[in-house]
Coordinates of C-alpha atoms in Angstrom, one line a residue:
X1 CA -38.8 -4.7 -9.8
X2 CA -36.7 -7.5 -8.4
X3 CA -34.4 -8.1 -11.3
X4 CA -35.4 -10.7 -13.8
X5 CA -32.7 -13.4 -13.9
X6 CA -30.3 -12.2 -16.5
X7 CA -28.4 -14.2 -19.0
X8 CA -25.1 -15.3 -17.4
X9 CA -21.9 -13.8 -18.7
X10 CA -19.3 -16.0 -20.5
X11 CA -17.1 -15.6 -17.4
X12 CA -19.9 -16.9 -15.1
X13 CA -20.8 -19.7 -17.4
X14 CA -17.2 -20.8 -17.6
X15 CA -16.7 -20.6 -13.8
X16 CA -19.9 -22.7 -13.3
X17 CA -18.8 -25.3 -15.8
X18 CA -15.3 -25.6 -14.4
X19 CA -16.5 -25.9 -10.8
X20 CA -19.1 -28.5 -11.7
X21 CA -16.5 -30.6 -13.5
X22 CA -13.4 -30.2 -11.4
X23 CA -13.1 -34.0 -10.9
X24 CA -12.9 -34.5 -14.7
X25 CA -10.4 -31.7 -15.3
X26 CA -8.1 -33.0 -12.5
X27 CA -8.3 -36.6 -13.7
X28 CA -7.4 -35.6 -17.3
X29 CA -4.5 -33.5 -16.1
X30 CA -3.2 -36.2 -13.9
X31 CA -3.2 -38.7 -16.7
X32 CA -0.7 -36.5 -18.5
X33 CA 1.7 -37.0 -15.6
X34 CA 2.5 -33.4 -14.6
X35 CA 1.5 -31.9 -11.2
X36 CA 4.4 -30.0 -9.8
X37 CA 5.5 -27.9 -12.8
X38 CA 6.4 -24.3 -11.9
X39 CA 7.0 -23.1 -15.4
X40 CA 4.1 -22.0 -17.6
X41 CA 5.8 -23.2 -20.8
X42 CA 5.2 -26.8 -21.5
X43 CA 2.9 -27.3 -18.6
X44 CA 0.0 -29.8 -18.9
X45 CA -1.9 -28.1 -16.1
X46 CA -4.5 -26.1 -18.1
X47 CA -5.1 -23.9 -15.0
X48 CA -1.6 -22.5 -15.3
X49 CA -2.8 -20.5 -18.3
X50 CA -5.6 -18.8 -16.4
X51 CA -5.2 -15.3 -14.8
X52 CA -5.2 -15.0 -11.0
X53 CA -8.7 -13.4 -10.8
X54 CA -10.1 -16.4 -12.7
X55 CA -8.4 -18.9 -10.4
X56 CA -9.5 -17.0 -7.3
X57 CA -13.1 -17.0 -8.4
X58 CA -13.0 -20.8 -9.1
X59 CA -11.7 -21.3 -5.5
X60 CA -14.3 -19.0 -4.1
X61 CA -17.2 -20.7 -6.0
X62 CA -15.9 -24.2 -5.1
X63 CA -16.0 -23.2 -1.4
X64 CA -19.5 -21.8 -1.7
X65 CA -20.7 -25.0 -3.3
X66 CA -18.9 -27.2 -0.8
X67 CA -16.8 -28.8 -3.4
X68 CA -13.4 -27.5 -2.3
X69 CA -10.9 -30.3 -1.9
X70 CA -7.1 -30.5 -1.4
X71 CA -6.7 -32.4 -4.7
X72 CA -8.4 -29.5 -6.5
X73 CA -6.2 -26.9 -4.9
X74 CA -3.1 -28.8 -5.9
X75 CA -4.0 -27.8 -9.5
X76 CA -5.4 -24.4 -8.7
X77 CA -2.3 -23.2 -6.9
X78 CA -0.5 -22.0 -10.1
X79 CA 2.3 -19.6 -10.9
X80 CA -0.1 -16.9 -11.8
X81 CA -1.9 -17.0 -8.4
X82 CA -1.7 -13.7 -6.5
X83 CA -4.0 -14.4 -3.5
X84 CA -4.1 -17.4 -1.3
X85 CA -6.6 -17.4 1.6
X86 CA -6.4 -20.3 4.0
X87 CA -9.1 -18.8 6.2
X88 CA -11.8 -20.1 3.9
X89 CA -10.4 -23.4 2.8
X90 CA -9.0 -26.8 3.8
X91 CA -8.8 -28.8 6.9
X92 CA -5.9 -28.3 9.3
X93 CA -3.6 -31.1 8.3
X94 CA -3.7 -30.1 4.6
X95 CA -2.2 -26.6 5.0
X96 CA 1.5 -27.6 5.1
X97 CA 1.5 -29.5 1.8
X98 CA -0.5 -26.7 0.0
X99 CA 1.7 -24.0 1.4
X100 CA 4.8 -25.9 0.2
X101 CA 3.2 -26.0 -3.2
X102 CA 2.5 -22.3 -3.2
X103 CA 6.1 -21.5 -2.1
X104 CA 7.4 -23.4 -5.1
X105 CA 4.9 -22.4 -7.6
X106 CA 3.8 -18.8 -6.7
X107 CA 6.8 -16.5 -6.7
X108 CA 4.5 -13.5 -7.5
X109 CA 2.0 -14.1 -4.6
X110 CA 0.8 -10.8 -3.2
X111 CA -1.7 -11.7 -0.5
X112 CA -1.5 -14.6 2.0
X113 CA -4.1 -15.2 4.7
X114 CA -2.4 -17.6 7.0
X115 CA -5.0 -18.0 9.6
X116 CA -8.3 -19.8 10.2
X117 CA -11.3 -18.8 12.3
X118 CA -11.7 -22.3 13.9
X119 CA -8.2 -23.5 14.5
X120 CA -4.6 -22.2 14.9
X121 CA -2.3 -22.1 11.9
X122 CA 0.8 -21.8 13.9
X123 CA 2.9 -24.7 12.8
X124 CA 6.5 -23.3 12.7
X125 CA 7.1 -25.5 9.6
X126 CA 4.8 -23.1 7.7
X127 CA 7.2 -20.2 8.4
X128 CA 10.0 -22.0 6.4
X129 CA 8.0 -21.2 3.3
X130 CA 7.5 -17.5 3.8
X131 CA 11.0 -16.5 2.5
X132 CA 9.9 -17.7 -1.0
X133 CA 7.1 -15.0 -1.1
X134 CA 9.4 -12.0 -1.7
X135 CA 6.6 -10.1 -3.5
X136 CA 4.2 -10.4 -0.6
X137 CA 2.3 -7.2 0.2
X138 CA -0.5 -8.4 2.5
X139 CA -0.2 -11.0 5.2
X140 CA -2.6 -12.2 8.0
X141 CA -1.1 -14.2 10.8
X142 CA -3.8 -13.5 13.4
X143 CA -4.0 -16.0 16.3
X144 CA -0.6 -17.3 15.5
X145 CA 1.6 -18.5 18.4
X146 CA 4.8 -18.1 16.4
X147 CA 4.4 -14.4 15.7
X148 CA 7.9 -13.1 16.6
X149 CA 9.6 -15.8 14.5
X150 CA 7.4 -14.9 11.6
X151 CA 8.1 -11.1 11.9
X152 CA 11.9 -11.8 11.8
X153 CA 11.5 -13.8 8.6
X154 CA 9.3 -11.0 7.1
X155 CA 11.9 -8.4 8.0
X156 CA 14.6 -10.3 6.1
X157 CA 12.7 -11.4 3.0
X158 CA 9.5 -9.4 2.4
X159 CA 10.5 -5.8 2.1
X160 CA 7.5 -5.0 -0.1
X161 CA 5.0 -5.8 2.7
X162 CA 2.2 -3.1 3.0
X163 CA -0.3 -4.7 5.3
X164 CA 0.3 -6.9 8.3
X165 CA -2.6 -8.3 10.4
X166 CA -1.5 -10.1 13.6
X167 CA -4.4 -9.6 16.1
X168 CA -4.6 -12.1 19.0
X169 CA -1.2 -13.4 18.1
X170 CA 2.0 -13.9 20.2
X171 CA 3.8 -10.9 18.6
X172 CA 5.9 -8.9 21.1
X173 CA 8.1 -5.8 21.0
X174 CA 11.0 -8.1 20.1
X175 CA 9.2 -9.3 17.0
X176 CA 8.5 -5.7 15.9
X177 CA 12.2 -4.9 16.4
X178 CA 13.2 -7.7 14.0
X179 CA 10.6 -6.5 11.5
X180 CA 11.2 -2.7 11.7
X181 CA 14.6 -2.0 13.1
X182 CA 16.8 -4.9 11.9
X183 CA 14.4 -5.8 9.0
X184 CA 13.5 -4.1 5.7
X185 CA 9.8 -3.7 6.1
X186 CA 9.7 0.1 6.0
X187 CA 6.6 0.6 3.8
X188 CA 3.9 -0.9 6.0
X189 CA 0.7 1.3 5.9
X190 CA -1.6 -1.0 7.9
X191 CA -0.6 -2.7 11.1
X192 CA -3.1 -4.7 13.3
X193 CA -1.6 -5.5 16.7
X194 CA -4.9 -5.7 18.7
X195 CA -4.7 -8.0 21.7
X196 CA -1.1 -8.9 21.2
X197 CA 1.8 -8.7 23.8
X198 CA 3.1 -5.6 22.1
X199 CA 3.6 -2.8 24.7
X200 CA 3.7 1.0 24.3
X201 CA 7.4 0.6 23.5
X202 CA 6.5 -1.4 20.4
X203 CA 3.8 1.0 19.4
X204 CA 6.2 3.9 19.5
X205 CA 8.7 1.8 17.5
X206 CA 6.0 1.4 14.8
X207 CA 5.1 5.1 14.8
X208 CA 8.7 6.2 14.5
X209 CA 9.9 3.7 11.9
X210 CA 7.0 3.5 9.5
X211 CA 6.6 6.8 7.6
X212 CA 3.7 5.4 5.5
X213 CA 1.7 4.1 8.5
X214 CA -2.0 5.1 8.1
X215 CA -3.8 2.4 10.1
X216 CA -2.6 1.2 13.5
X217 CA -4.8 -1.1 15.6
X218 CA -3.7 -1.5 19.2
X219 CA -5.7 -1.0 22.4
X220 CA -3.0 1.3 23.8
X221 CA -2.4 3.6 20.8
X222 CA -3.9 6.7 22.6
X223 CA -2.0 6.0 25.8
X224 CA 1.2 5.7 23.8
X225 CA 0.6 9.1 22.1
X226 CA 0.1 10.7 25.5
X227 CA 3.4 9.2 26.6
X228 CA 5.1 10.6 23.5
X229 CA 3.6 14.0 24.4
X230 CA 4.9 13.8 27.9
X231 CA 8.4 12.9 26.7
X232 CA 8.3 15.8 24.2
X233 CA 7.3 18.2 27.0
X234 CA 10.0 17.0 29.3
X235 CA 12.6 17.4 26.6
X236 CA 11.2 20.8 25.6
X237 CA 11.2 20.0 21.9
X238 CA 10.5 22.9 19.6
X239 CA 8.8 20.6 17.0
X240 CA 6.1 18.1 18.2
X241 CA 6.1 15.0 16.1
X242 CA 3.1 14.5 13.8
X243 CA 1.9 11.2 12.5
X244 CA 0.0 10.4 9.3
X245 CA -2.5 8.0 10.9
X246 CA -5.9 8.2 9.3
X247 CA -7.7 5.9 11.8
X248 CA -7.8 6.1 15.6
X249 CA -9.5 3.6 18.0
X250 CA -10.3 4.6 21.6
X251 CA -10.8 1.8 24.1
X252 CA -10.8 1.4 27.9
X253 CA -8.8 2.0 30.0
X254 CA -9.0 5.7 29.1
X255 CA -7.9 8.9 31.0
X256 CA -9.9 12.0 30.4
X257 CA -7.8 14.6 28.4
X258 CA -6.0 11.9 26.4
X259 CA -8.0 12.3 23.3
X260 CA -7.1 15.9 22.8
X261 CA -3.4 15.0 23.0
X262 CA -3.8 12.1 20.6
X263 CA -5.6 14.2 18.1
X264 CA -2.9 16.9 18.2
X265 CA -0.4 14.3 17.0
X266 CA -2.7 13.0 14.2
X267 CA -4.2 15.9 12.3
X268 CA -5.0 13.8 9.2
X269 CA -7.5 11.5 11.0
X270 CA -10.6 10.5 8.9
X271 CA -11.9 7.6 10.9
X272 CA -12.4 7.6 14.7
X273 CA -13.8 4.6 16.6
X274 CA -14.8 5.0 20.2
X275 CA -15.8 1.9 22.1
X276 CA -17.1 2.0 25.7
X277 CA -14.6 4.2 27.7
X278 CA -16.8 5.2 30.6
X279 CA -14.3 8.0 31.5
X280 CA -14.7 9.8 28.2
X281 CA -16.5 13.2 28.6
X282 CA -18.3 15.6 26.3
X283 CA -15.2 17.9 26.6
X284 CA -13.0 15.0 25.4
X285 CA -15.4 14.3 22.5
X286 CA -15.2 17.9 21.4
X287 CA -11.5 17.5 20.9
X288 CA -12.5 16.0 17.6
X289 CA -13.7 19.4 16.4
X290 CA -10.3 20.2 14.8
X291 CA -10.6 17.2 12.4
X292 CA -12.0 18.9 9.4
X293 CA -11.6 15.8 7.2
X294 CA -13.4 13.4 9.6
X295 CA -15.6 11.1 7.5
X296 CA -16.2 8.0 9.6
X297 CA -17.3 8.3 13.2
X298 CA -18.3 5.4 15.5
X299 CA -19.2 6.0 19.2
X300 CA -20.2 3.0 21.2
X301 CA -21.4 4.6 24.5
X302 CA -21.7 3.4 28.0
X303 CA -25.0 3.1 30.0
X304 CA -23.2 4.9 32.9
X305 CA -20.9 7.0 30.8
X306 CA -20.3 10.7 30.7
X307 CA -20.8 11.4 27.0
X308 CA -24.2 12.8 26.2
X309 CA -25.9 13.5 22.9
X310 CA -26.9 17.1 23.6
X311 CA -23.6 18.1 25.1
X312 CA -21.1 16.1 23.1
X313 CA -22.5 14.5 19.9
X314 CA -24.8 17.3 18.8
X315 CA -22.2 20.1 18.7
X316 CA -19.8 17.7 17.1
X317 CA -22.3 16.9 14.3
X318 CA -23.3 20.5 13.9
X319 CA -19.6 21.4 13.2
X320 CA -18.4 18.4 11.3
X321 CA -21.5 16.8 9.9
X322 CA -21.0 18.0 6.4
X323 CA -17.8 15.9 6.0
X324 CA -19.3 12.7 7.6
X325 CA -20.0 9.8 5.3
X326 CA -20.5 7.1 7.9
X327 CA -21.9 7.4 11.5
X328 CA -22.6 4.9 14.2
X329 CA -24.2 5.7 17.6
X330 CA -24.9 3.1 20.3
X331 CA -26.2 3.2 23.9
X332 CA -27.0 6.9 24.0
X333 CA -29.8 8.7 25.7
X334 CA -31.9 11.5 24.2
X335 CA -30.8 10.9 20.6
X336 CA -32.3 13.4 18.2
X337 CA -32.6 11.9 14.8
X338 CA -33.6 15.1 13.0
X339 CA -30.4 16.7 14.3
X340 CA -28.4 13.8 12.8
X341 CA -30.2 14.0 9.4
X342 CA -30.1 17.8 9.3
X343 CA -26.4 18.1 10.3
X344 CA -25.1 15.2 8.1
X345 CA -26.6 15.8 4.7
X346 CA -23.9 13.8 2.9
X347 CA -24.0 10.6 5.0
X348 CA -24.0 7.3 3.1
X349 CA -24.1 4.8 6.0
X350 CA -26.0 5.2 9.3
X351 CA -26.1 2.8 12.3
X352 CA -28.2 3.5 15.3
X353 CA -27.9 0.6 17.7
X354 CA -29.5 0.0 21.1
X355 CA -29.8 3.7 22.0
X356 CA -31.7 4.1 25.3
X357 CA -34.2 6.6 24.1
X358 CA -35.0 9.1 21.3
X359 CA -36.4 12.6 21.9
X360 CA -39.0 14.2 19.7
X361 CA -37.9 17.7 18.6
X362 CA -41.2 18.4 16.7
X363 CA -44.2 20.0 18.1
X364 CA -47.0 17.8 19.6
X365 CA -49.2 16.6 16.8
X366 CA -46.8 17.4 14.0
X367 CA -46.7 14.6 11.5
X368 CA -44.3 15.9 8.9
X369 CA -40.6 16.9 8.6
X370 CA -38.7 19.4 6.5
X371 CA -37.1 18.5 3.2
X372 CA -33.7 19.4 4.4
X373 CA -34.0 16.7 7.1
X374 CA -34.1 14.0 4.5
X375 CA -30.9 12.1 3.9
X376 CA -30.8 12.1 0.1
X377 CA -27.5 10.2 -0.2
X378 CA -28.1 7.5 2.5
X379 CA -27.5 4.0 1.1
X380 CA -27.0 1.8 4.1
X381 CA -29.3 2.0 7.2
X382 CA -28.9 -0.3 10.2
X383 CA -31.3 0.2 13.2
X384 CA -31.6 -1.8 16.4
X385 CA -34.1 -1.0 19.1
X386 CA -37.3 1.0 19.3
X387 CA -37.3 4.2 17.2
X388 CA -40.3 6.6 17.1
X389 CA -42.5 6.1 14.1
X390 CA -42.0 9.5 12.6
X391 CA -38.2 9.2 13.0
X392 CA -38.3 5.8 11.3
X393 CA -40.4 7.2 8.5
X394 CA -37.9 10.0 8.1
X395 CA -35.0 7.6 7.7
X396 CA -36.8 5.2 5.3
X397 CA -37.8 8.3 3.3
X398 CA -34.2 8.4 2.0
X399 CA -34.5 7.6 -1.8
X400 CA -31.0 6.2 -2.3
X401 CA -31.3 3.3 0.2
X402 CA -29.6 0.2 -1.1
X403 CA -29.4 -1.9 2.1
X404 CA -31.8 -1.7 5.1
X405 CA -31.4 -3.7 8.3
X406 CA -33.9 -3.3 11.1
X407 CA -33.8 -5.3 14.4
X408 CA -36.1 -5.2 17.4
X409 CA -38.0 -2.3 15.9
X410 CA -41.7 -2.6 17.0
X411 CA -42.6 0.7 15.3
X412 CA -42.0 -0.8 11.9
X413 CA -45.5 -1.5 10.5
X414 CA -47.2 -2.4 7.2
X415 CA -48.5 1.2 7.0
X416 CA -45.0 2.7 7.1
X417 CA -43.7 0.4 4.4
X418 CA -46.7 1.0 2.2
X419 CA -46.5 4.8 2.6
X420 CA -42.7 4.8 1.7
X421 CA -43.4 2.5 -1.2
X422 CA -45.9 5.0 -2.6
X423 CA -43.3 7.8 -2.3
X424 CA -40.2 6.3 -3.9
X425 CA -41.1 2.6 -4.3
X426 CA -37.7 1.6 -2.8
X427 CA -36.4 1.7 -6.3
X428 CA -32.7 1.4 -5.4
X429 CA -33.1 -1.2 -2.6
X430 CA -31.2 -4.4 -3.0
X431 CA -31.0 -5.9 0.5
X432 CA -33.9 -5.8 3.0
X433 CA -33.5 -7.5 6.4
X434 CA -35.7 -7.4 9.5
X435 CA -35.4 -9.3 12.8
X436 CA -37.9 -9.4 15.7
X437 CA -40.1 -6.8 14.0
X438 CA -43.4 -8.2 15.2
X439 CA -45.9 -5.8 13.6
X440 CA -45.0 -6.5 10.0
X441 CA -47.2 -8.9 8.2
X442 CA -47.5 -10.3 4.7
X443 CA -49.1 -7.1 3.6
X444 CA -46.0 -5.1 4.5
X445 CA -43.5 -7.4 2.8
X446 CA -45.8 -7.5 -0.3
X447 CA -44.7 -4.0 -1.2
X448 CA -41.3 -5.4 -2.2
X449 CA -42.8 -8.1 -4.3
X450 CA -43.8 -5.7 -7.1
X451 CA -42.3 -4.8 -10.4
X452 CA -40.7 -1.6 -9.1
X453 CA -37.4 -2.2 -7.3
X454 CA -33.9 -3.6 -7.6
X455 CA -34.3 -6.1 -4.7
X456 CA -31.9 -9.0 -4.6
X457 CA -32.1 -10.3 -1.0
X458 CA -34.9 -10.4 1.6
X459 CA -34.1 -11.8 5.1
X460 CA -36.9 -12.2 7.7
X461 CA -35.9 -13.5 11.1
X462 CA -38.2 -14.2 14.0
X463 CA -41.0 -11.8 12.9
X464 CA -44.1 -13.2 14.7
X465 CA -46.6 -12.3 12.0
X466 CA -44.7 -13.8 9.0
X467 CA -45.7 -17.4 8.3
X468 CA -44.2 -20.3 6.5
X469 CA -47.0 -20.0 3.9
X470 CA -46.0 -16.4 3.3
X471 CA -42.4 -17.4 2.6
X472 CA -43.5 -20.2 0.2
X473 CA -45.9 -17.8 -1.6
X474 CA -43.1 -15.2 -2.1
X475 CA -40.6 -17.8 -3.3
X476 CA -43.2 -19.2 -5.7
X477 CA -43.9 -15.7 -7.1
X478 CA -40.2 -14.9 -7.5
X479 CA -39.8 -18.2 -9.4
X480 CA -42.8 -17.6 -11.6
X481 CA -41.6 -14.1 -12.5
X482 CA -38.0 -15.4 -13.0
X483 CA -36.7 -12.8 -10.5
X484 CA -33.1 -12.8 -9.3
X485 CA -34.3 -12.7 -5.7
X486 CA -33.2 -14.7 -2.7
X487 CA -35.7 -15.0 0.2
X488 CA -34.6 -16.5 3.5
X489 CA -36.4 -16.8 6.8
X490 CA -36.0 -18.0 10.4
X491 CA -39.5 -18.3 11.8
X492 CA -40.6 -17.9 15.4
X493 CA -42.6 -21.1 15.4

């Protein structure tokens, strides 16, 4: 059943009490006269005694409640703090003072998110504080317009850096040279340079100077690997370099034949993400057949593209499906869902989004499927677009489902939900979300309002036959039964 609201843990009770009384705590501390102490010994700031995980949870909950203020953060930025995320806190003109506090108080800071989704955090004064964070392992400076200066400082002072995120920033090859060649950051394993001014020269610099590099985001990575191959061929090298990249993204522009070359340089790939290169062919796609450890595959097709499901995707799944844990297919024609389910028995996450049509492999009139076509381990299902009823039934038949999202799916009906509920009662389902599913009514959603599942969240968006009264009735029932269940809706009228 939707879980009965449990008794809160001591940790949760403490967090709730502190966040509800932050004004009182801060006033009491301020009356003792100490705000800026760095040392734990003799400090009157009680938050100095709390571990980082506790402080981070207080900051998170304050943000969720809309209570987060600069004056609170002045006390919560303590010597024990390990993570400071400015992407979810503060207004723009408060960052400098808080970062100065962190530079003085947090010598052990490991993670710093120095970006914000709604405005630039690119004040060069901020960079003056970075040398203090010598233990820094994760840094995000996305959208910064002072990227190269920052990379030079990192190279000189932050040799323990492991992850650097700088997408949409002003970083160039010169900045990478300061970071990797003249600097000390040799242990970076994740480097995000998407949509920066870095060229193929900078990409090769990263590949050649970061032996631990596993994840490299840049729109020209494949093109760079082809260039390296051409140089190796011209120099007639006996040993072709191999890289330890585990993730490869393929974007436009793309030249047919490039994927085979890129894969030959990166035999350890486990994650491949293909987005909209019209030039990619079935032959290119089959270059992935050598990747025996591939576990995460995303292919965002093209309406006028050359990749097909029968000629490219199907043989790939037939060969590598056993190793796949996550699969996403978008904008394909003639998608065969039983081939997907039969070839990928171990898949945990499946996304089928806006595919142009699905074919029926079953005989006319057949209304059943084989047991080996059921995805027994599927936990996350995300579907968008019209999917044949029997195919939808097959996917929802998966007994391990934890999260289901269905959008624009007019084959989803009350009858399908009721039949599935009889079979496995959605007993593992925690999150159920449907949008623009206009043949589902109160009767269908009622199957989740029973004492038989683990449901925590229900989201209903623009479903024509779901009414405001339905929502009120479900919320009333959840409250009466003391269920730990959130029900939200956006109605069509």
